[in-house]
Coordinates of C-alpha atoms in Angstrom, one line a residue:
X1 CA 0.0 0.0 0.0
X2 CA 1.0 3.6 -0.5
X3 CA 1.3 6.0 2.4
X4 CA -2.3 7.2 2.0
X5 CA -3.7 3.6 2.1
X6 CA -4.2 3.4 -1.7
X7 CA -2.9 0.4 -3.7
X8 CA -0.1 1.2 -6.1
X9 CA -0.3 0.3 -9.8
X10 CA 2.3 -1.8 -11.5
X11 CA 4.3 1.3 -12.4
X12 CA 4.2 2.6 -8.9
X13 CA 1.5 5.2 -9.4
X14 CA -1.6 5.3 -7.2
X15 CA -4.7 3.6 -8.6
X16 CA -7.9 5.7 -8.3
X17 CA -10.9 3.7 -9.5
X18 CA -13.7 5.7 -11.0
X19 CA -17.0 5.5 -9.3
X20 CA -20.6 6.8 -9.4
X21 CA -23.4 6.9 -7.0
X22 CA -26.9 5.5 -7.8
X23 CA -29.8 6.3 -5.4
X24 CA -33.2 4.8 -6.1
X25 CA -36.0 6.8 -4.5
X26 CA -39.8 7.0 -4.2
X27 CA -39.6 10.6 -3.2
X28 CA -39.0 10.2 0.6
X29 CA -38.1 13.4 2.4
X30 CA -35.0 11.5 3.6
X31 CA -33.5 11.8 0.1
X32 CA -32.5 15.4 0.8
X33 CA -30.8 14.5 4.0
X34 CA -28.8 11.8 2.3
X35 CA -27.7 14.1 -0.5
X36 CA -26.7 16.7 2.1
X37 CA -24.6 14.0 3.9
X38 CA -23.0 13.0 0.7
X39 CA -22.1 16.6 -0.2
X40 CA -20.5 17.1 3.3
X41 CA -18.1 14.2 2.9
X42 CA -14.4 14.6 2.2
X43 CA -13.2 12.5 -0.7
X44 CA -9.6 13.5 -0.8
X45 CA -9.7 14.7 -4.4
X46 CA -11.4 11.5 -5.6
X47 CA -15.2 12.4 -5.6
X48 CA -17.8 10.4 -7.6
X49 CA -17.9 11.0 -11.3
X50 CA -21.7 11.0 -11.3
X51 CA -24.6 11.0 -8.9
X52 CA -27.7 9.5 -10.4
X53 CA -31.0 9.8 -8.6
X54 CA -33.6 7.3 -10.0
X55 CA -37.1 8.5 -9.3
X56 CA -39.2 5.3 -9.3
X57 CA -42.5 6.8 -8.5
X58 CA -45.3 6.0 -11.0
X59 CA -45.1 8.3 -14.1
X60 CA -48.6 9.6 -13.2
X61 CA -47.1 11.2 -10.0
X62 CA -46.2 14.6 -11.3
X63 CA -45.2 16.1 -7.9
X64 CA -41.8 17.7 -8.5
X65 CA -38.7 16.1 -7.1
X66 CA -36.3 18.9 -6.3
X67 CA -32.6 18.1 -6.4
X68 CA -29.7 20.3 -5.3
X69 CA -27.1 21.6 -7.7
X70 CA -23.4 20.9 -7.3
X71 CA -22.3 20.9 -3.7
X72 CA -19.0 20.2 -2.0
X73 CA -17.1 17.8 -4.3
X74 CA -20.3 16.4 -5.8
X75 CA -21.5 17.0 -9.3
X76 CA -25.1 18.0 -9.8
X77 CA -27.3 14.9 -9.5
X78 CA -28.7 13.4 -12.7
X79 CA -32.4 12.5 -12.5
X80 CA -34.0 9.4 -14.2
X81 CA -37.6 8.2 -14.0
X82 CA -38.4 4.5 -14.2
X83 CA -42.1 4.5 -13.7
X84 CA -42.6 2.7 -10.4
X85 CA -41.2 -0.7 -11.4
X86 CA -39.4 -1.4 -8.1
X87 CA -35.9 -1.1 -6.7
X88 CA -34.3 -3.7 -9.0
X89 CA -35.4 -1.9 -12.1
X90 CA -34.4 1.5 -10.6
X91 CA -30.9 0.3 -9.8
X92 CA -30.5 -1.3 -13.2
X93 CA -31.4 2.0 -14.9
X94 CA -28.9 3.8 -12.7
X95 CA -25.9 1.6 -13.3
X96 CA -26.5 1.2 -17.0
X97 CA -26.5 5.0 -17.2
X98 CA -23.0 5.4 -15.9
X99 CA -19.6 4.1 -17.3
X100 CA -17.4 4.2 -14.2
X101 CA -15.4 1.2 -12.8
X102 CA -17.6 1.0 -9.7
X103 CA -21.2 1.8 -8.9
X104 CA -22.2 2.6 -5.3
X105 CA -25.8 1.9 -4.5
X106 CA -27.3 3.9 -1.6
X107 CA -30.9 3.7 -0.4
X108 CA -32.7 7.0 -0.1
X109 CA -33.2 6.6 3.7
X110 CA -29.6 6.0 4.9
X111 CA -27.5 8.6 6.6
X112 CA -23.7 9.0 6.1
X113 CA -21.8 10.0 9.3
X114 CA -18.8 12.2 9.3
X115 CA -15.7 10.3 8.0
X116 CA -17.8 8.0 5.8
X117 CA -16.2 9.4 2.6
X118 CA -12.7 8.6 3.6
X119 CA -13.7 5.1 4.9
X120 CA -15.6 4.4 1.7
X121 CA -12.6 5.3 -0.5
X122 CA -10.4 3.0 1.5
X123 CA -12.9 0.2 1.1
X124 CA -13.2 0.9 -2.6
X125 CA -9.5 1.0 -3.3
X126 CA -8.9 -2.2 -1.3
X127 CA -11.6 -4.0 -3.2
X128 CA -10.4 -2.7 -6.6
X129 CA -6.9 -4.0 -5.9
X130 CA -8.3 -7.5 -5.6
X131 CA -9.2 -8.7 -9.1
X132 CA -11.7 -11.3 -7.9
X133 CA -13.7 -8.9 -5.7
X134 CA -16.9 -7.7 -7.2
X135 CA -18.5 -5.8 -4.4
X136 CA -17.9 -4.2 -1.0
X137 CA -20.6 -3.7 1.6
X138 CA -20.9 -1.2 4.4
X139 CA -21.5 -2.2 8.0
X140 CA -25.0 -1.0 8.7
X141 CA -26.0 0.5 12.0
X142 CA -29.7 0.9 12.9
X143 CA -30.1 3.5 15.7
X144 CA -32.7 2.3 18.2
X145 CA -34.4 4.1 21.2
X146 CA -32.3 4.3 24.3
X147 CA -35.3 4.8 26.7
X148 CA -37.3 1.7 25.9
X149 CA -37.1 -1.7 24.2
X150 CA -37.6 -1.5 20.4
X151 CA -40.9 -2.1 18.7
X152 CA -41.5 -5.0 16.3
X153 CA -40.9 -2.7 13.3
X154 CA -37.8 -1.3 14.8
X155 CA -36.4 -4.8 15.5
X156 CA -37.3 -5.8 11.9
X157 CA -35.3 -2.9 10.6
X158 CA -32.4 -3.6 12.9
X159 CA -32.1 -7.0 11.2
X160 CA -30.4 -5.1 8.4
X161 CA -27.3 -5.0 10.6
X162 CA -26.9 -8.7 9.9
X163 CA -28.2 -8.8 6.3
X164 CA -25.7 -10.1 3.8
X165 CA -25.0 -7.9 0.7
X166 CA -27.8 -5.4 1.4
X167 CA -27.7 -2.7 -1.2
X168 CA -28.6 0.0 1.3
X169 CA -24.8 0.8 0.9
X170 CA -23.1 -1.6 -1.5
X171 CA -20.6 -0.9 -4.2
X172 CA -20.3 -3.2 -7.2
X173 CA -17.7 -3.5 -9.9
X174 CA -19.6 -2.5 -13.1
X175 CA -18.1 -5.4 -15.1
X176 CA -19.5 -7.8 -12.6
X177 CA -23.0 -6.2 -12.9
X178 CA -22.8 -6.4 -16.7
X179 CA -21.7 -10.0 -16.6
X180 CA -24.9 -11.1 -14.8
X181 CA -27.2 -8.6 -16.5
X182 CA -27.7 -6.7 -13.2
X183 CA -30.6 -7.1 -10.8
X184 CA -33.4 -9.4 -11.7
X185 CA -36.4 -7.1 -12.3
X186 CA -38.8 -10.0 -11.7
X187 CA -38.3 -9.2 -8.0
X188 CA -40.6 -6.1 -7.7
X189 CA -39.9 -5.5 -4.0
X190 CA -36.9 -4.8 -1.9
X191 CA -34.8 -7.4 -0.1
X192 CA -34.7 -10.6 -2.2
X193 CA -33.4 -8.8 -5.3
X194 CA -30.1 -8.0 -3.7
X195 CA -29.7 -11.5 -2.3
X196 CA -30.4 -12.9 -5.7
X197 CA -27.8 -10.6 -7.3
X198 CA -25.2 -11.5 -4.8
X199 CA -25.8 -15.2 -5.3
X200 CA -25.5 -14.9 -9.1
X201 CA -22.4 -12.8 -8.8
X202 CA -20.7 -15.3 -6.5
X203 CA -21.7 -18.2 -8.7
X204 CA -19.9 -16.3 -11.5
X205 CA -16.6 -16.7 -9.6
X206 CA -16.6 -13.3 -7.9
X207 CA -16.1 -12.5 -4.2
X208 CA -18.0 -10.0 -2.1
X209 CA -16.5 -8.4 1.0
X210 CA -17.6 -6.3 3.9
X211 CA -15.7 -3.0 4.3
X212 CA -14.9 -1.0 7.3
X213 CA -17.2 2.0 6.6
X214 CA -20.3 2.4 8.8
X215 CA -23.6 3.7 7.4
X216 CA -26.6 4.6 9.5
X217 CA -30.0 3.2 8.6
X218 CA -32.7 5.0 10.7
X219 CA -36.0 3.3 11.2
X220 CA -38.5 4.7 8.7
X221 CA -41.9 5.9 10.1
X222 CA -44.5 3.2 9.4
X223 CA -48.2 2.8 10.0
X224 CA -49.8 -0.1 11.9
X225 CA -50.2 -2.4 8.9
X226 CA -46.6 -2.4 7.7
X227 CA -45.8 -5.8 9.1
X228 CA -48.8 -7.2 7.2
X229 CA -47.8 -5.6 3.9
X230 CA -44.2 -6.9 4.0
X231 CA -45.6 -10.5 3.8
X232 CA -45.8 -9.9 0.1
X233 CA -42.2 -10.9 0.1
X234 CA -43.4 -14.5 0.3
X235 CA -44.0 -14.3 -3.4
X236 CA -40.3 -13.5 -4.0
X237 CA -39.3 -16.5 -1.9
X238 CA -41.1 -18.7 -4.4
X239 CA -39.1 -17.1 -7.3
X240 CA -35.9 -17.6 -5.3
X241 CA -36.6 -21.3 -4.9
X242 CA -37.5 -21.7 -8.6
X243 CA -34.3 -19.9 -9.7
X244 CA -31.8 -21.4 -7.2
X245 CA -33.4 -24.6 -5.8
X246 CA -34.7 -25.6 -2.4
X247 CA -31.4 -24.8 -0.7
X248 CA -31.5 -21.1 -1.8
X249 CA -31.6 -19.8 1.8
X250 CA -28.3 -21.4 2.6
X251 CA -26.8 -20.3 -0.7
X252 CA -27.9 -16.7 -0.2
X253 CA -27.2 -16.7 3.5
X254 CA -30.7 -15.6 4.5
X255 CA -32.8 -16.4 7.6
X256 CA -35.3 -19.2 7.7
X257 CA -38.4 -17.2 8.6
X258 CA -41.6 -18.5 10.2
X259 CA -43.6 -19.5 7.1
X260 CA -44.1 -23.2 8.2
X261 CA -45.7 -22.0 11.4
X262 CA -47.9 -19.6 9.4
X263 CA -49.0 -22.4 7.1
X264 CA -49.9 -24.6 10.1
X265 CA -51.9 -21.7 11.6
X266 CA -53.9 -21.2 8.4
X267 CA -54.3 -25.0 7.9
X268 CA -55.7 -25.5 11.3
X269 CA -58.1 -22.6 10.8
X270 CA -59.2 -24.1 7.5
X271 CA -59.7 -27.5 9.1
X272 CA -61.8 -25.9 11.8
X273 CA -64.0 -24.2 9.2
X274 CA -64.4 -27.4 7.2
X275 CA -65.2 -29.5 10.2
X276 CA -67.8 -26.9 11.4
X277 CA -69.5 -27.0 8.0
X278 CA -69.6 -30.8 8.2
X279 CA -71.0 -30.5 11.8
X280 CA -68.1 -32.3 13.3
X281 CA -68.0 -30.0 16.3
X282 CA -65.4 -31.7 18.3
X283 CA -62.9 -31.7 15.4
X284 CA -63.8 -28.1 14.7
X285 CA -63.1 -27.2 18.3
X286 CA -59.7 -29.0 18.4
X287 CA -58.6 -27.5 15.1
X288 CA -59.7 -24.0 16.1
X289 CA -57.9 -24.4 19.4
X290 CA -54.7 -25.4 17.5
X291 CA -54.9 -22.3 15.3
X292 CA -55.5 -20.0 18.3
X293 CA -52.6 -21.5 20.2
X294 CA -50.3 -21.0 17.2
X295 CA -51.5 -17.4 16.9
X296 CA -51.0 -16.8 20.6
X297 CA -47.4 -18.2 20.4
X298 CA -46.6 -15.9 17.5
X299 CA -47.9 -13.0 19.5
X300 CA -45.8 -14.0 22.5
X301 CA -42.6 -14.2 20.3
X302 CA -43.3 -10.7 18.8
X303 CA -44.0 -9.1 22.2
X304 CA -41.1 -10.7 24.0
X305 CA -38.4 -8.3 22.8
X306 CA -40.6 -5.2 22.7
X307 CA -41.9 -2.6 25.1
X308 CA -43.4 -3.9 28.4
X309 CA -46.2 -2.4 30.4
X310 CA -45.1 0.9 31.7
X311 CA -42.7 1.6 28.8
X312 CA -43.4 4.5 26.5
X313 CA -45.9 3.5 23.8
X314 CA -46.5 0.0 25.0
X315 CA -50.3 0.1 24.7
X316 CA -50.5 0.9 21.0
X317 CA -47.6 -1.5 20.3
X318 CA -49.5 -4.4 22.1
X319 CA -52.7 -3.5 20.3
X320 CA -50.8 -3.5 17.0
X321 CA -49.2 -6.8 17.7
X322 CA -52.5 -8.4 18.7
X323 CA -54.3 -7.8 15.4
X324 CA -51.4 -8.1 13.1
X325 CA -50.4 -11.5 14.7
X326 CA -53.8 -12.8 13.8
X327 CA -53.6 -11.4 10.2
X328 CA -50.0 -12.1 9.2
X329 CA -50.3 -15.9 8.8
X330 CA -53.2 -15.6 6.4
X331 CA -51.4 -12.8 4.5
X332 CA -48.2 -14.8 4.2
X333 CA -50.0 -17.9 2.9
X334 CA -52.0 -15.9 0.5
X335 CA -48.9 -14.3 -1.0
X336 CA -47.1 -17.7 -1.1
X337 CA -50.0 -19.3 -3.0
X338 CA -50.1 -16.3 -5.4
X339 CA -46.3 -16.7 -5.9
X340 CA -46.7 -20.4 -6.7
X341 CA -49.4 -19.7 -9.2
X342 CA -47.3 -17.0 -10.9
X343 CA -44.2 -19.1 -11.1
X344 CA -46.0 -22.3 -12.1
X345 CA -43.4 -24.8 -11.2
X346 CA -39.6 -24.7 -11.4
X347 CA -39.3 -23.9 -15.2
X348 CA -38.2 -20.3 -14.7
X349 CA -35.6 -19.0 -17.1
X350 CA -32.5 -17.3 -15.7
X351 CA -32.3 -13.6 -15.8
X352 CA -32.4 -12.1 -18.4
X353 CA -35.2 -13.8 -20.4
X354 CA -35.2 -13.7 -24.2
X355 CA -36.5 -10.7 -26.1
X356 CA -40.1 -11.1 -27.1
X357 CA -40.7 -7.7 -28.6
X358 CA -38.5 -5.4 -30.6
X359 CA -39.5 -1.7 -30.6
X360 CA -38.1 0.4 -33.4
X361 CA -37.5 4.2 -33.6
X362 CA -39.0 5.5 -36.9
X363 CA -37.0 8.3 -38.4
X364 CA -33.4 7.4 -39.1
X365 CA -33.9 3.8 -38.0
X366 CA -36.7 2.4 -40.2
X367 CA -37.1 5.2 -42.7
X368 CA -34.8 7.9 -43.9
X369 CA -35.0 11.0 -41.6
X370 CA -37.0 13.8 -43.1
X371 CA -37.4 16.4 -40.3
X372 CA -41.1 17.0 -39.4
X373 CA -42.2 15.0 -42.4
X374 CA -45.9 15.7 -43.4
X375 CA -45.7 14.1 -46.9
X376 CA -46.3 10.4 -47.3
X377 CA -44.5 10.4 -50.6
X378 CA -41.3 11.4 -48.8
X379 CA -41.2 8.2 -46.8
X380 CA -38.2 6.1 -47.9
X381 CA -37.4 2.9 -45.9
X382 CA -33.7 2.3 -45.0
X383 CA -32.1 -0.6 -46.8
X384 CA -33.1 -3.9 -45.4
X385 CA -35.8 -2.6 -43.1
X386 CA -38.6 -4.7 -44.6
X387 CA -36.6 -7.8 -44.6
X388 CA -35.5 -7.4 -41.0
X389 CA -39.0 -6.7 -39.8
X390 CA -40.4 -9.7 -41.8
X391 CA -37.8 -12.0 -40.2
X392 CA -38.9 -11.0 -36.7
X393 CA -42.6 -11.4 -37.6
X394 CA -41.9 -14.9 -39.1
X395 CA -40.2 -15.9 -35.9
X396 CA -43.1 -14.9 -33.8
X397 CA -41.3 -11.8 -32.3
X398 CA -43.6 -8.9 -31.7
X399 CA -42.6 -5.7 -33.5
X400 CA -43.6 -2.1 -32.5
X401 CA -42.7 1.5 -33.3
X402 CA -42.0 4.1 -30.6
X403 CA -41.4 7.6 -32.1
X404 CA -41.1 11.2 -31.0
X405 CA -43.1 13.4 -33.3
X406 CA -42.8 16.9 -31.8
X407 CA -43.8 18.5 -35.1
X408 CA -47.4 18.1 -34.0
X409 CA -46.8 19.9 -30.8
X410 CA -44.8 22.6 -32.6
X411 CA -47.6 23.1 -35.1
X412 CA -45.4 22.1 -38.0
X413 CA -47.8 19.2 -39.1
X414 CA -51.2 18.1 -38.1
X415 CA -52.3 14.9 -36.5
X416 CA -54.0 13.9 -39.8
X417 CA -50.7 14.5 -41.7
X418 CA -48.9 12.4 -39.1
X419 CA -51.4 9.6 -39.5
X420 CA -51.0 9.7 -43.3
X421 CA -47.2 9.3 -43.0
X422 CA -47.7 6.5 -40.5
X423 CA -50.0 4.6 -42.9
X424 CA -47.4 5.0 -45.6
X425 CA -44.7 3.5 -43.3
X426 CA -47.0 0.5 -42.7
X427 CA -47.7 0.1 -46.4
X428 CA -43.9 -0.1 -47.1
X429 CA -42.7 -2.0 -44.1
X430 CA -45.7 -4.2 -43.1
X431 CA -47.9 -4.2 -40.0
X432 CA -46.8 -3.3 -36.5
X433 CA -48.2 -4.9 -33.4
X434 CA -48.2 -1.5 -31.8
X435 CA -47.3 2.1 -32.6
X436 CA -46.8 4.6 -29.8
X437 CA -46.2 8.2 -30.6
X438 CA -45.3 11.2 -28.5
X439 CA -46.6 14.4 -30.2
X440 CA -45.3 16.8 -27.5
X441 CA -42.7 19.5 -27.7
X442 CA -39.6 18.9 -25.6
X443 CA -40.5 21.8 -23.3
X444 CA -43.9 20.2 -22.4
X445 CA -42.3 18.1 -19.7
X446 CA -44.3 14.9 -20.6
X447 CA -43.2 11.5 -19.4
X448 CA -43.7 9.8 -22.8
X449 CA -41.1 11.6 -24.9
X450 CA -37.8 9.8 -25.4
X451 CA -35.3 9.7 -23.5
X452 CA -38.1 9.2 -21.0
X453 CA -39.4 5.7 -20.4
X454 CA -43.1 6.4 -21.2
X455 CA -43.2 5.3 -24.9
X456 CA -41.4 2.0 -24.2
X457 CA -43.5 1.2 -21.1
X458 CA -46.7 2.0 -22.9
X459 CA -45.7 -0.2 -25.9
X460 CA -44.9 -3.1 -23.5
X461 CA -48.2 -2.7 -21.8
X462 CA -50.1 -2.8 -25.1
X463 CA -48.2 -5.9 -26.2
X464 CA -48.8 -7.7 -23.0
X465 CA -45.1 -8.3 -22.3
X466 CA -42.8 -7.2 -19.5
X467 CA -40.5 -4.2 -20.2
X468 CA -37.4 -6.5 -19.7
X469 CA -38.7 -8.7 -22.5
X470 CA -38.5 -5.7 -24.9
X471 CA -35.7 -4.2 -26.9
X472 CA -35.4 -0.8 -28.5
X473 CA -33.5 -0.2 -31.7
X474 CA -32.7 3.3 -32.6
X475 CA -30.1 5.6 -34.1
X476 CA -29.4 8.2 -31.4
X477 CA -28.7 8.4 -27.7
X478 CA -32.3 9.3 -26.7
X479 CA -33.5 5.9 -28.0
X480 CA -30.9 4.1 -25.9
X481 CA -31.7 6.2 -22.8
X482 CA -35.4 5.5 -23.2
X483 CA -34.7 1.8 -23.3
X484 CA -32.5 1.9 -20.2
X485 CA -35.0 3.9 -18.2
X486 CA -37.8 1.4 -19.1
X487 CA -35.7 -1.7 -18.4
X488 CA -35.5 -2.8 -22.1
X489 CA -32.4 -3.8 -24.0
X490 CA -31.0 -1.3 -26.5
X491 CA -29.1 -1.5 -29.7
X492 CA -27.8 1.6 -31.4
X493 CA -27.6 1.6 -35.2
X494 CA -25.5 4.7 -36.0
X495 CA -26.2 7.1 -38.8
X496 CA -24.4 10.2 -39.9
X497 CA -26.4 12.2 -37.2
X498 CA -25.3 9.9 -34.4
X499 CA -22.8 11.6 -32.1
X500 CA -19.5 9.8 -31.4
X501 CA -20.1 9.9 -27.7
X502 CA -23.5 8.2 -28.2
X503 CA -21.7 5.4 -29.9
X504 CA -19.1 5.2 -27.2
X505 CA -21.7 5.2 -24.5
X506 CA -23.9 2.5 -25.9
X507 CA -23.6 -1.1 -24.7
X508 CA -24.6 -2.7 -28.0
X509 CA -23.9 -1.2 -31.4
X510 CA -24.8 -2.8 -34.7
X511 CA -23.9 -1.9 -38.3
X512 CA -27.5 -2.1 -39.5
X513 CA -30.9 -3.5 -38.6
X514 CA -30.0 -7.1 -39.5
X515 CA -27.0 -6.8 -37.1
X516 CA -29.3 -5.5 -34.4
X517 CA -31.5 -8.5 -34.7
X518 CA -28.5 -10.8 -34.6
X519 CA -27.6 -9.2 -31.3
X520 CA -31.1 -9.4 -29.8
X521 CA -32.4 -12.7 -31.3
X522 CA -29.5 -14.7 -32.8
X523 CA -32.0 -17.5 -33.4
X524 CA -34.0 -15.5 -35.9
X525 CA -32.9 -16.6 -39.5
X526 CA -31.8 -13.7 -41.7
X527 CA -31.1 -13.6 -45.4
X528 CA -27.5 -12.6 -45.1
X529 CA -24.9 -11.9 -42.4
X530 CA -23.6 -8.4 -41.7
X531 CA -20.9 -7.4 -39.2
X532 CA -21.9 -6.8 -35.6
X533 CA -19.9 -4.8 -33.0
X534 CA -20.3 -4.5 -29.3

């Protein structure tokens, strides 16, 4: 090590890995506090190259999310919107937007104490110096009340202190993320998505380490029903088992949970109901007693570590524990059954599933770019467009078009003229399974216009496929950015108007439309082979 604790390179110079910060958020007030903490850190001349805040509220939520400008050593945060698809999708959009060596994921409700910045850089440099290390996790600290025992929700949050590879504060090497296609977006909730990622990364031959930095994770305010709502995670347990086998808990280093007892509680209650309907009163009484006893034991366990009579807030806590202990077993079983029905056995493809729909930009991608074209006679397909589309159609792949047409909003063409041009495109290129158009001006602030996710998400919805089962093919950076924000794959097919930095920034680049299809669906037969680059 060098004198400042950084690893030397082979020629003796200090290695400073580049890094960026990705913060998924649902608009919590704590986001501002986190960004303030981050700006107050000292990074010894090695600050993050980017700070990306991923707004994962539904696109219909138009409440402004104010972000600060540059502060301290931080650049101004970049804001993305992903449309309320969950933390896995939000984190994927974030890391796919940056091109640094490392990506630091922070939850929007953590706090960074003084000295965290120096400790993080030490952890990062240590991990970067070890070629087999893919990630470094913080040591989480959950502040709990000093004047009374913690509530059930507070103890639940405190479990994060022992969670393995929690992305509340976890830095990943970007090459490792790309190697496993990032987070599995089929996990729509927090918790299992980071365990699944860690498992796949380690199965790929990487190591994960725990650093020395300490990050605070305060207990979020919650209403009385929060412990019932979190039972929805039982659905994700079904997916984890389908993906990683019955021993997934040991592999992912997660706790066992209490589901077997919940199932017994619900089973006994169901048996009591059935026996009562059959007028077997003795059997009904015994089964009902068993269900009540299991519920009472669950209540005892939940109360044992919490506030006692006389402690502050013990009355509402006991009342909350009483009714939720009766409801939780039924909620857990209901979600587990729903998960089983959704997964339908163990035949679940690994992440990422094959592309089922390809969405094309129009101007410059499928047809020659004629700015604000209102004349159907000016429509000229690019070479090979019809053949590429027909190949996809013949293979059963859905095809769609997603296009910005701000000429309507600018008053440069009418909706009728736009429709006439679209009809001509269909005449020349064949039918599309869906066509989604944004007619707004850039200043309108709509959520549909590319590079926003709206057009792609709407197309996926109309086609009945998940966003991650879609791909976007376009000729400029806004097409790629829209795909990333929506969780779709993206292939850039450059034209003379494509900027060099857009080509450099794109993950997948193809020479033409046939090349794009070979990248996305190599099983689709094409008339002839053209070069493909990545």
